[in-house]
CSV table of C-alpha atoms in Angstrom, one decimal:
chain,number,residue,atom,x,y,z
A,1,UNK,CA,190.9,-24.7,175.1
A,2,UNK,CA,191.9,-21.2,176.2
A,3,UNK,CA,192.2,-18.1,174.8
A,4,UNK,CA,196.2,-18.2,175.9
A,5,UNK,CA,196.0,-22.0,174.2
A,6,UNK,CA,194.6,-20.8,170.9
A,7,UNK,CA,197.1,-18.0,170.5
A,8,UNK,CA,199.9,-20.3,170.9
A,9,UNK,CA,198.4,-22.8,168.6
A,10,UNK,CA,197.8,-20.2,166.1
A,11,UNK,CA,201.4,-18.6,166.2
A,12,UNK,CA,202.9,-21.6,165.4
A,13,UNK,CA,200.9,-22.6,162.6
A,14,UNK,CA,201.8,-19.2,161.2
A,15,UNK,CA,205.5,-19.6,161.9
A,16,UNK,CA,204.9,-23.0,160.0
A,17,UNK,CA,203.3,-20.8,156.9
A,18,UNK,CA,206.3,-18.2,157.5
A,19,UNK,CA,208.9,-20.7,157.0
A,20,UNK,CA,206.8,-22.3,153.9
A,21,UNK,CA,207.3,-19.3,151.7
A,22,UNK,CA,211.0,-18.6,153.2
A,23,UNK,CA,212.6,-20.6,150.2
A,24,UNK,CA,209.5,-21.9,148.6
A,25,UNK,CA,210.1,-19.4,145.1
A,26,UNK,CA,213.6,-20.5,144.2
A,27,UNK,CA,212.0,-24.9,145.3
A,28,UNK,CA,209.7,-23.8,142.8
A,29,UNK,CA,211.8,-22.6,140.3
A,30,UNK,CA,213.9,-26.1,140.9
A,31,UNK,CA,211.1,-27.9,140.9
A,32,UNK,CA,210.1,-26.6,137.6
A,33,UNK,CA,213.8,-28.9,136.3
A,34,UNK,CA,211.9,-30.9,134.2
A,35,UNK,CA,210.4,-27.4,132.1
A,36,UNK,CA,213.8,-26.1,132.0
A,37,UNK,CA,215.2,-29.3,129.9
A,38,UNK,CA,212.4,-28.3,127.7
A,39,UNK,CA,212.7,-25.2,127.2
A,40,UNK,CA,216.7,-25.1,127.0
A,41,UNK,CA,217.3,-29.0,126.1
A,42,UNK,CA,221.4,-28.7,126.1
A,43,UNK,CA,222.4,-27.5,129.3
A,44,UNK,CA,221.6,-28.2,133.1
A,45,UNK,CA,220.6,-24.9,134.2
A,46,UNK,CA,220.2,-26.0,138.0
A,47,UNK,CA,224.3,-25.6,138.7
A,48,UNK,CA,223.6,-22.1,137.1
A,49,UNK,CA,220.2,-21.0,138.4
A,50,UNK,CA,221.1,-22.1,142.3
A,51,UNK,CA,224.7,-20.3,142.4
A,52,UNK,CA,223.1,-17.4,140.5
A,53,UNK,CA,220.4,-17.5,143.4
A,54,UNK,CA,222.4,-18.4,146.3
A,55,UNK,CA,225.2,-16.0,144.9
A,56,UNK,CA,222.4,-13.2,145.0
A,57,UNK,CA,220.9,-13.4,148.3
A,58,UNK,CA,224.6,-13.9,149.7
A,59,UNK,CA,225.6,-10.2,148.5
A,60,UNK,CA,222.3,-9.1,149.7
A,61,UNK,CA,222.1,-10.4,152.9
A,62,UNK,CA,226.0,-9.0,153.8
A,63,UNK,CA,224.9,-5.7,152.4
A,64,UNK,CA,222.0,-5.6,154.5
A,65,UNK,CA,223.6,-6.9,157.8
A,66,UNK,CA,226.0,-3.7,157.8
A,67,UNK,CA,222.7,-1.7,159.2
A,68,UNK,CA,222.6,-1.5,162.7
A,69,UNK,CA,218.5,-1.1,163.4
A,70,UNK,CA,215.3,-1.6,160.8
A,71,UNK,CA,212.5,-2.6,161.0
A,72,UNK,CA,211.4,-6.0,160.6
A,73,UNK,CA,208.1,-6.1,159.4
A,74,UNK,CA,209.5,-4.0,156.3
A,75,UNK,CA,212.1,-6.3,155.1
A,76,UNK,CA,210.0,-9.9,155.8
A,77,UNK,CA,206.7,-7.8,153.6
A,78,UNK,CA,209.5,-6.7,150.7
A,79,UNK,CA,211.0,-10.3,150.7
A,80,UNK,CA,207.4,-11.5,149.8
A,81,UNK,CA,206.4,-9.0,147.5
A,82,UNK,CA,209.9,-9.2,145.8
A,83,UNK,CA,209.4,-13.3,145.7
A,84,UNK,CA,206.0,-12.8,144.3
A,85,UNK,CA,206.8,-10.7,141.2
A,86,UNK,CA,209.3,-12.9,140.8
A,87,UNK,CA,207.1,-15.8,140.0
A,88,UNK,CA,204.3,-14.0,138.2
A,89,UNK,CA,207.0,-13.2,135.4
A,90,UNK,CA,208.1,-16.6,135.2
A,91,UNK,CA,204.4,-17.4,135.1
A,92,UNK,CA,204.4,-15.3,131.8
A,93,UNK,CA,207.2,-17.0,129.8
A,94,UNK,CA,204.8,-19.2,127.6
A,95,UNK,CA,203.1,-16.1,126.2
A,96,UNK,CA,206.0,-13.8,125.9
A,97,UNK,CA,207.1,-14.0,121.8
A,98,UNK,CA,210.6,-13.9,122.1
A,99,UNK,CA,214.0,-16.2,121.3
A,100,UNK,CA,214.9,-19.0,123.7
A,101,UNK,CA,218.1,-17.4,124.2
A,102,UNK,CA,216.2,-14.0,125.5
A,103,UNK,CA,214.2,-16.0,127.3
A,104,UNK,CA,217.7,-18.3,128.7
A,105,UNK,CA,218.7,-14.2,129.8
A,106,UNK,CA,215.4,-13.4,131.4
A,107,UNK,CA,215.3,-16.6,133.8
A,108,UNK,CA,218.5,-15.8,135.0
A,109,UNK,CA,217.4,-12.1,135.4
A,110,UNK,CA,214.0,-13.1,137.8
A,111,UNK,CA,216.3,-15.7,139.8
A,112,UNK,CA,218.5,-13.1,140.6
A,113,UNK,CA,215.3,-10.9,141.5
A,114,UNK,CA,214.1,-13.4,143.3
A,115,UNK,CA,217.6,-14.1,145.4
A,116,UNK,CA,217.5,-10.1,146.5
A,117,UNK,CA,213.8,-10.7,147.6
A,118,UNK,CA,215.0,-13.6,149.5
A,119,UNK,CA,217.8,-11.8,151.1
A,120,UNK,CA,215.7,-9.1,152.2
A,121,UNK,CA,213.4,-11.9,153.9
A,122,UNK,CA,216.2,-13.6,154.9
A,123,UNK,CA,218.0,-10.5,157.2
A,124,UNK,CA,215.2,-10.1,159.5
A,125,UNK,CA,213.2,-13.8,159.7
A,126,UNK,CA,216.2,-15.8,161.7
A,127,UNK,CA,216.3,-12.4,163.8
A,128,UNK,CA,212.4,-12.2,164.1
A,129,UNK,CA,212.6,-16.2,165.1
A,130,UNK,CA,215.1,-16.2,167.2
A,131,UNK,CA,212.6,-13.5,170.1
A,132,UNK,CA,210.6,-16.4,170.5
A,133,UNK,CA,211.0,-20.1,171.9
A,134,UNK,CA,212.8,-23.0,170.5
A,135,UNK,CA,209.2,-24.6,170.0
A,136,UNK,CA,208.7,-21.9,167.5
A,137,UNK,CA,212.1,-21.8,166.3
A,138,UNK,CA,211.5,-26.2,165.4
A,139,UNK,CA,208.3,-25.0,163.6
A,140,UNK,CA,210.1,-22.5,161.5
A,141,UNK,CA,212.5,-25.0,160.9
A,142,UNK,CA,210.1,-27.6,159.7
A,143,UNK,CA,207.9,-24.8,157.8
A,144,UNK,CA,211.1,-24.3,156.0
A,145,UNK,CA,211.3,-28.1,154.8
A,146,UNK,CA,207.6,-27.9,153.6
A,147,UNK,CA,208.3,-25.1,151.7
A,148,UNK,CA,210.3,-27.7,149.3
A,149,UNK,CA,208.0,-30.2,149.6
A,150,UNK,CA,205.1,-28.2,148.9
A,151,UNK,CA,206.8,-27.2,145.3
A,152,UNK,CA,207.7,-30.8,144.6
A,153,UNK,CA,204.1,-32.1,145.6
A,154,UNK,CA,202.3,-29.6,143.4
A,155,UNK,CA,204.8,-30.1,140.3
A,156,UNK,CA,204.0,-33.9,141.0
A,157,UNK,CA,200.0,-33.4,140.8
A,158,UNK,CA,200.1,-30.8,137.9
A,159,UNK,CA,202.5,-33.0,135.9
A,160,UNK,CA,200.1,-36.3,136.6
A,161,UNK,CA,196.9,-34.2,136.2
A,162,UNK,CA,198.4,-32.5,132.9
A,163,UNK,CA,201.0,-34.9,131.4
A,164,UNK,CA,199.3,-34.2,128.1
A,165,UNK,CA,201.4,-30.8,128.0
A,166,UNK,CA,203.5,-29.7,130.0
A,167,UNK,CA,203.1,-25.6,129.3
A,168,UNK,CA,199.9,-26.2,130.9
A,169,UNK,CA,201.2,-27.8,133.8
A,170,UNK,CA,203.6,-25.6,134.7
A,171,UNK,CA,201.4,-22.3,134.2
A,172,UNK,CA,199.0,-24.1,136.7
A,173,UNK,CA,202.1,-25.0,139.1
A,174,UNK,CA,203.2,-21.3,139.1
A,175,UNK,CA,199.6,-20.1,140.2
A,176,UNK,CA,199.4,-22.3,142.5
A,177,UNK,CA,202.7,-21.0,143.9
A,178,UNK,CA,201.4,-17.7,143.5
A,179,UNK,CA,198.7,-18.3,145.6
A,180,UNK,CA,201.0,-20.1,148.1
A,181,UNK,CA,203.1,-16.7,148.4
A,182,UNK,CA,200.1,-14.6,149.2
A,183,UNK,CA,198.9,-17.1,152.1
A,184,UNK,CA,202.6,-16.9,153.7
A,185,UNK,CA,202.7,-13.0,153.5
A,186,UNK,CA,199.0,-13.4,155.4
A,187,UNK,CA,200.3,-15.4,157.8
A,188,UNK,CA,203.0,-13.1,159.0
A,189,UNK,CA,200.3,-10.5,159.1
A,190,UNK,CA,198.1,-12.5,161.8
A,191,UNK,CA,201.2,-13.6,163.8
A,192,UNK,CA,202.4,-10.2,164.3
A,193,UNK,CA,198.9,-9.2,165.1
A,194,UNK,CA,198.6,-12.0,167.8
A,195,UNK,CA,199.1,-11.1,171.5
A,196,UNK,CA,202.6,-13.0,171.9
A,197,UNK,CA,204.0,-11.3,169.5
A,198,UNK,CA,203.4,-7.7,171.1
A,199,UNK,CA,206.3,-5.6,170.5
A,200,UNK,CA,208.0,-7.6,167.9
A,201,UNK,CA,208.5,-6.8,164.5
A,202,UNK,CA,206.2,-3.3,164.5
A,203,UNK,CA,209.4,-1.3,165.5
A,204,UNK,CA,212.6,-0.6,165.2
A,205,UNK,CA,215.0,-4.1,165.5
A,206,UNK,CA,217.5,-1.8,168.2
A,207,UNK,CA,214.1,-1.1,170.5
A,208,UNK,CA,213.6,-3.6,173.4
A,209,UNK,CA,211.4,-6.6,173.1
A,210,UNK,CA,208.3,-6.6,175.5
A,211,UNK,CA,208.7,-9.3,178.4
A,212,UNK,CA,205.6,-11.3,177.3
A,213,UNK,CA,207.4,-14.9,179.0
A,214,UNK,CA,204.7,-15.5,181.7
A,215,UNK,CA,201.9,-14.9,179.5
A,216,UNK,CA,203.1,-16.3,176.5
A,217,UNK,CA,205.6,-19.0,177.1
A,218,UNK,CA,205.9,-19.1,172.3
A,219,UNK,CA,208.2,-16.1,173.9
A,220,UNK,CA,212.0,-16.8,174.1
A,221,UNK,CA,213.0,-17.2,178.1
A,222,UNK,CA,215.6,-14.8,177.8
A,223,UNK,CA,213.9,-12.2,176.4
A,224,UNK,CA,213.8,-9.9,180.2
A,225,UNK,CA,217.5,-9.7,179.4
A,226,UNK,CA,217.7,-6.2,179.6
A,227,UNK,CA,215.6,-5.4,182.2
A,228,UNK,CA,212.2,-5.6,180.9
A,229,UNK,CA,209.5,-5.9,184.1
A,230,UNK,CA,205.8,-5.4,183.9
A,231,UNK,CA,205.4,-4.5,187.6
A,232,UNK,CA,202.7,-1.7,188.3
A,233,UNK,CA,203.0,1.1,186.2
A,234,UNK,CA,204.8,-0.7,183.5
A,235,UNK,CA,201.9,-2.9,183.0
A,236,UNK,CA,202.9,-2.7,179.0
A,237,UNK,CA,206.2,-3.9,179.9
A,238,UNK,CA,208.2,-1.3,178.5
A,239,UNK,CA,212.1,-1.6,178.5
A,240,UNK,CA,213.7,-0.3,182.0
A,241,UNK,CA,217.3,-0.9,183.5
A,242,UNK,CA,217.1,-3.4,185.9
A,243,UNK,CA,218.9,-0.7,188.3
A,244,UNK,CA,215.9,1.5,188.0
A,245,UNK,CA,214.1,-0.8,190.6
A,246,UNK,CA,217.0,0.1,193.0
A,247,UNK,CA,217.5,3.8,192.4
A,248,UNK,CA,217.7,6.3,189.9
A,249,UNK,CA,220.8,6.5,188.1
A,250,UNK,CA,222.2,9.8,186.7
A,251,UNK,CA,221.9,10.4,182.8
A,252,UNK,CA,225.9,9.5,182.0
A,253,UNK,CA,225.4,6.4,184.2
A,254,UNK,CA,222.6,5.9,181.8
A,255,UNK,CA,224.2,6.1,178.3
A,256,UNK,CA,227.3,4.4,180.1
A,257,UNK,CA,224.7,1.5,180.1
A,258,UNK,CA,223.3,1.5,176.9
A,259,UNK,CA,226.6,2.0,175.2
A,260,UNK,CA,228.2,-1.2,176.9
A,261,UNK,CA,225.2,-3.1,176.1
A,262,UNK,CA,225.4,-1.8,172.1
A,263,UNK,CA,229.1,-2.5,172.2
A,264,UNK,CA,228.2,-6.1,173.7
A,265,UNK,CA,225.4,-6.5,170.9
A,266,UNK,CA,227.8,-5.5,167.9
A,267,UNK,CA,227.7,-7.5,165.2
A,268,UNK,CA,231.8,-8.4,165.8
A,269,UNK,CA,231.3,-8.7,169.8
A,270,UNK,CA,228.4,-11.3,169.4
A,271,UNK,CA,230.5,-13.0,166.5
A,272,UNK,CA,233.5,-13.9,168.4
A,273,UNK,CA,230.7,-15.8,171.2
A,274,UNK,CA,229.3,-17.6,168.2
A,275,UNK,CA,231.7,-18.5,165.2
A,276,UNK,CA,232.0,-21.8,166.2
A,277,UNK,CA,228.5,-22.7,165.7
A,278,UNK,CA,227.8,-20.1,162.9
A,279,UNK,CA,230.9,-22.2,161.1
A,280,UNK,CA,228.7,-25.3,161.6
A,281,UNK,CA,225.4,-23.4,159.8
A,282,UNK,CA,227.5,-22.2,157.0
A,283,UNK,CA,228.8,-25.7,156.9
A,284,UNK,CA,225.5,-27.5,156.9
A,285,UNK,CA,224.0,-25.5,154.2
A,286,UNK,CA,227.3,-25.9,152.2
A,287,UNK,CA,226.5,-29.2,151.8
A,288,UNK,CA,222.8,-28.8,151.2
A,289,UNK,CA,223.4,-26.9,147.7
A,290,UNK,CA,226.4,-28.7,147.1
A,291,UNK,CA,223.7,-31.7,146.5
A,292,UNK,CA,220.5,-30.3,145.7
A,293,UNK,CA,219.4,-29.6,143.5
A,294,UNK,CA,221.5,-30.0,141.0
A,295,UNK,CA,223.3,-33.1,141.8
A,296,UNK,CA,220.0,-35.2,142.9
A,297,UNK,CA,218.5,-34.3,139.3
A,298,UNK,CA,221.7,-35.4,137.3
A,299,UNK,CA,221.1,-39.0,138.7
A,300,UNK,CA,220.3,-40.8,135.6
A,301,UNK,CA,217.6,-43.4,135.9
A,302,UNK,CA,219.5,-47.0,135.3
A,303,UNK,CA,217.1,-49.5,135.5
A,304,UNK,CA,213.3,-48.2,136.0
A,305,UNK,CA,212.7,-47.8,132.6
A,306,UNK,CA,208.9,-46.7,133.1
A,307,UNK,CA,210.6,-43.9,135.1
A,308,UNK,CA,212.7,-42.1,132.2
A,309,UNK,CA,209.7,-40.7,130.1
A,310,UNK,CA,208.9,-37.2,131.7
A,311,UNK,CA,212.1,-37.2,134.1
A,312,UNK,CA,210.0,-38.9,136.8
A,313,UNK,CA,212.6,-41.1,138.1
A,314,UNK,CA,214.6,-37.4,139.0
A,315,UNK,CA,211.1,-35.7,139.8
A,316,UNK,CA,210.7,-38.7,142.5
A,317,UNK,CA,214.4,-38.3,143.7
A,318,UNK,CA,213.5,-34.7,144.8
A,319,UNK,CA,210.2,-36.1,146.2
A,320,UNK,CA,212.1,-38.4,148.2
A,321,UNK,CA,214.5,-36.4,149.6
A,322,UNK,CA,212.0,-33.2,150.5
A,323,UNK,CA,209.9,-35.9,152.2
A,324,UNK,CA,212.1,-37.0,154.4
A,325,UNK,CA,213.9,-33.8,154.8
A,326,UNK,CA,210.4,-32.9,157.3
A,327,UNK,CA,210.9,-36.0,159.1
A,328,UNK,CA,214.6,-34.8,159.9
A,329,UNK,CA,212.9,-31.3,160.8
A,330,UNK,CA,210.1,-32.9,162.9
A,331,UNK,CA,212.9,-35.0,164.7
A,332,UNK,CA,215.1,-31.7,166.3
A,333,UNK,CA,213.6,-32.5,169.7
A,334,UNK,CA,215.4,-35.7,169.9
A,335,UNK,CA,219.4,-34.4,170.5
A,336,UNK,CA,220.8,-37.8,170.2
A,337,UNK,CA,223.3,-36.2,172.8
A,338,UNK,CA,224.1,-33.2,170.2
A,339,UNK,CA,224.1,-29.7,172.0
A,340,UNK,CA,225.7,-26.1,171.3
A,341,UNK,CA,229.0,-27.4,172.3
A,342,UNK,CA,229.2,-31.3,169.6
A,343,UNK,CA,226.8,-29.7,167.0
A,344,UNK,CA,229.4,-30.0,164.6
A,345,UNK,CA,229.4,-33.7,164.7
A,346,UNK,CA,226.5,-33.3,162.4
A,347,UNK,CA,228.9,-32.0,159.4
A,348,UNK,CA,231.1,-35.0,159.7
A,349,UNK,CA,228.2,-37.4,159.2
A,350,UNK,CA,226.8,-35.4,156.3
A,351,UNK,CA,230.3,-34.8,154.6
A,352,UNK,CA,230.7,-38.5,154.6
A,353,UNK,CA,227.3,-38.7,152.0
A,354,UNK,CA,228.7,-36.9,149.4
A,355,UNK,CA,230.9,-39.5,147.6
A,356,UNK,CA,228.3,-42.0,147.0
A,357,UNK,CA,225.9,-39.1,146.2
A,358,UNK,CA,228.0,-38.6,143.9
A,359,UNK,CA,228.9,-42.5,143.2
A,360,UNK,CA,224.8,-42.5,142.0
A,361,UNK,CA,225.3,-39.8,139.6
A,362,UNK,CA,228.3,-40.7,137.8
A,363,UNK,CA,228.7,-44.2,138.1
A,364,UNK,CA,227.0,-47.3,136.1
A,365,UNK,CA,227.5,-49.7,139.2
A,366,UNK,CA,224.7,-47.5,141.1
A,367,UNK,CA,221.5,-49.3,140.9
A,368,UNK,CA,218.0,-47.2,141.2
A,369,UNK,CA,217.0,-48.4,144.8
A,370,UNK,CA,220.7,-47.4,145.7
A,371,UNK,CA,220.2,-44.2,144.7
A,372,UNK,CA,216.7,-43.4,146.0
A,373,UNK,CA,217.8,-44.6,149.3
A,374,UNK,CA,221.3,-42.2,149.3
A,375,UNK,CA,219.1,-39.5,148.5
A,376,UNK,CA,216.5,-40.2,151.4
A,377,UNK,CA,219.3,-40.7,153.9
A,378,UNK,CA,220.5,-37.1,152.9
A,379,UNK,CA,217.5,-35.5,152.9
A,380,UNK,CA,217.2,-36.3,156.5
A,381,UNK,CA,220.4,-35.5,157.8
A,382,UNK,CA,219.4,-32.0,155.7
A,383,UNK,CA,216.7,-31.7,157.6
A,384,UNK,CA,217.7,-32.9,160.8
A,385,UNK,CA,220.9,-31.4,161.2
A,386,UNK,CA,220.7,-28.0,159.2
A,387,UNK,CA,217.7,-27.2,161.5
A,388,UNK,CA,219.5,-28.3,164.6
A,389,UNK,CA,222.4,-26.1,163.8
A,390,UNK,CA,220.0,-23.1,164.0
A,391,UNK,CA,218.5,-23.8,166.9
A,392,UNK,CA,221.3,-24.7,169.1
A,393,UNK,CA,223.0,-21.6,168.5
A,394,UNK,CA,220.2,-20.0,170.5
A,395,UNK,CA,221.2,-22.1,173.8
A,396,UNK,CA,224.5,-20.9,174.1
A,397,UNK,CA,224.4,-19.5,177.5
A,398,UNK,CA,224.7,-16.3,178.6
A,399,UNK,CA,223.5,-14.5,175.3
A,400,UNK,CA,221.5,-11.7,176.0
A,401,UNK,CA,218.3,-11.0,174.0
A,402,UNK,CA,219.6,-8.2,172.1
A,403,UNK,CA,223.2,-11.0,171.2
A,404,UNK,CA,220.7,-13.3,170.2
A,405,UNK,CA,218.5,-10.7,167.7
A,406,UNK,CA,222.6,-10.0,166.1
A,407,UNK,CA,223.2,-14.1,166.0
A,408,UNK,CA,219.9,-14.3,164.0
A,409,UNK,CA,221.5,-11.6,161.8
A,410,UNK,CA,224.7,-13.2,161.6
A,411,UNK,CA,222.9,-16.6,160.5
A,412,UNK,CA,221.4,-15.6,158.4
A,413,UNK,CA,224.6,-14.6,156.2
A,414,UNK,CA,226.1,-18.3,157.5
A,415,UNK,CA,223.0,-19.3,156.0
A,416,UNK,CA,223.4,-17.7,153.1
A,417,UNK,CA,227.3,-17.8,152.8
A,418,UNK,CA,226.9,-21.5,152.7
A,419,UNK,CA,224.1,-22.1,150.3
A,420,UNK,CA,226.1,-20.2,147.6
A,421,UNK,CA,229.4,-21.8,148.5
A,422,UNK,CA,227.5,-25.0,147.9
A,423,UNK,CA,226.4,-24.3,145.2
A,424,UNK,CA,229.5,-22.8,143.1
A,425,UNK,CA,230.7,-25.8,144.1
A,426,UNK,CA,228.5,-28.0,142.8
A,427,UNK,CA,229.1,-26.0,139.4
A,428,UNK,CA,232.5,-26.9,139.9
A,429,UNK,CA,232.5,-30.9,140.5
A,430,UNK,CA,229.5,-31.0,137.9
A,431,UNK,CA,231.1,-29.1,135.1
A,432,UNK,CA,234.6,-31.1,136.2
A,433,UNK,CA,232.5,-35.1,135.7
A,434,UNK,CA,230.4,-34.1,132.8
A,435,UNK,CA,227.0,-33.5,134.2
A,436,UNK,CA,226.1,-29.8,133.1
A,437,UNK,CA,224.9,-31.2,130.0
């Protein structure tokens, strides 16, 4: 294998890591469902915990998108650090002496720590993704679905490992995920210190973007947009005017250019190309939260009896639908005729889930294998369609590289916007049929 090979082998493995840790805190926090019941035995706390999150990151993320340039590497090394403090304090709850109720306060307090953490990762990784190919993009994607079933599959082992107490087992889950944290944040370091990633992330987002697409094809085609060459004398391909090959132009022909192509950037300009597929994102993820978690757990275990003790039968639901949530992710190369321009066909399909989603929670009819198999059929249009929607909205033609770095910002709010919709939602229906409690 090359050099060239290794390095593209490498980056995607560390976009893989990247997307891991992207939600993997507040999976771990829901995975955790079964502590919580323990610990606060009368209510549901996942309707509360996911619209406090969701609500969190939403605010955080609009704040953060009214800046017009930062820096990158900043925000996604914050996010971490922010999502890592986060879990060590949750890590300390069985040793802190106080009142369940303080404790009921302090939760809500470190998810809503943990949701500002997540926004700041949030604002730049889509934008980060989105310099590079829709290979890289897929693994991001996919990375992203581990990250829940990573949290699920850990929760599984230390509850079968440790079933004889489960303080144990979750202080052992939460260093684990600790650990898992620390791995992601290294991965970020090496992919920004690989050669296809030259000129991304170490500066300023408003700076051109190095034209690495021969050399590096991880590199998004469109990214000699604006003019980038690497012809002699500009062998470190910086930024130039694509003019500049032809002649000189005067200084206010020059900030004549670069103010069109801000105005053209602009968060509303690149908004009014894109709404219709960022109305799709904010849709997908609507119905993601709208579901999980909080739904999926309240699915009460009918007729596997073996399955009650422990809330297995609900930590198995989540299993189920994390697991084949990454087949869904793995499966974005096949388009099934879906493009930029039909991608919302993918929220008609999903919407029409719900009901019996929510058929298996509150009705007796539901058996056990129906419900296992609703919640694997969601899981993969999750997965298959929420990653789609992110990826497609990078083909729509004619966005230049500097558009596309502003549609990774504005998907990120869609993202965001839609996850904590979802989930006040879910609050809603679930305090409306009874299943807070």
């Amino acid at each position: 294998m090359t050099d060239a090979g290794a390095n593209e082998d490498t980056a995607r493995i560390c976009m893989l890591i990247i997307g891991i840790g992207y939600l993997f805190p507040i999976a771990a926090i829901w995975a955790a469902f079964d502590y919580w019941k323990v610990l606060f035995p009368d209510s549901n706390i996942e309707f509360l915990v996911t619209s406090l999150y969701q609500v969190g990151s939403v605010i955080t993320v609009a704040a953060l998108s009214l800046s017009e340039s930062f820096s990158l590497g900043r925000r996604i090394i914050g996010g971490f650090t922010g999502q890592f403090v986060s879990l060590a304090v949750i890590l300390s709850f069985r040793w802190l002496p106080v009142p369940r109720n303080t404790l009921y306060e302090l939760l809500l307090s470190v998810v809503f720590l943990c949701s500002i953490a997540t926004g700041y990762l949030d604002s730049a990784l889509l934008a980060l993704c989105s310099q590079y190919s829709t290979k890289m993009q897929q693994y991001l994607q996919i990375g992203i679905g581990f990250g829940t079933l990573v949290s699920v599959f850990y929760r599984d082992a230390t509850k079968a490992l440790m079933s004889h107490d489960i303080e144990d087992a979750t202080a052992a889950y939460f260093v684990v995920a600790l650990v898992t944290v620390l791995i992601c944040l290294g991965a970020y370091r090496l992919l920004m210190s690989l050669p296809v990633s030259q000129g991304i992330g170490s500066e300023m987002l408003d700076e051109k973007l190095l034209d690495h697409t021969d050399d590096f094809p991880l590199l998004s085609p469109n990214s000699a947009a604006y003019g980038v060459n690497r012809s002699p004398g500009n062998e470190h391909g910086r930024a130039r005017p694509a003019l500049a090959k032809m002649a000189s132009p005067s200084v206010d022909e020059e900030c004549a250019t670069l103010d069109a192509a801000s105005q053209a950037s602009s968060f509303t300009a690149v908004l009014k190309l894109v709404w219709r597929n960022q109305l799709v994102i904010l849709l997908n993820f609507f119905l993601t939260t709208l579901c999980y978690p909080g739904i999926i757990t309240a699915i009460p275990c009918r007729q596997m009896l073996q399955l009650r003790a422990g809330h297995w039968f609900q930590t198995l639901l989540l299993t189920a639908f994390t697991l084949i949530d990454i087949i869904g992710r793995f499966m974005t190369h096949v388009r099934f005729g879906l493009h930029y321009g039909n991608v919302q066909l993918t929220v008609v399909v999903r919407a029409i889930v719900f009901p019996v989603m929510l058929f298996c929670a509150t009705s007796d009819s539901a058996t056990d294998v129906l419900s296992i198999a609703v919640v694997g059929c969601f899981g993969f249009l999750n997965g298959y369609c929420a990653s789609l929607g992110l990826i497609v909205v990078n083909e729509i033609p004619h966005l230049t590289n500097e558009q596309r770095k502003t549609c990774g910002r504005i998907s990120a709010c869609s993202v965001n916007g839609g996850l904590a919709l979802g989930s006040l939602a879910a609050s809603a229906v679930a305090t409306s049929m009874g299943l807070t409690s």
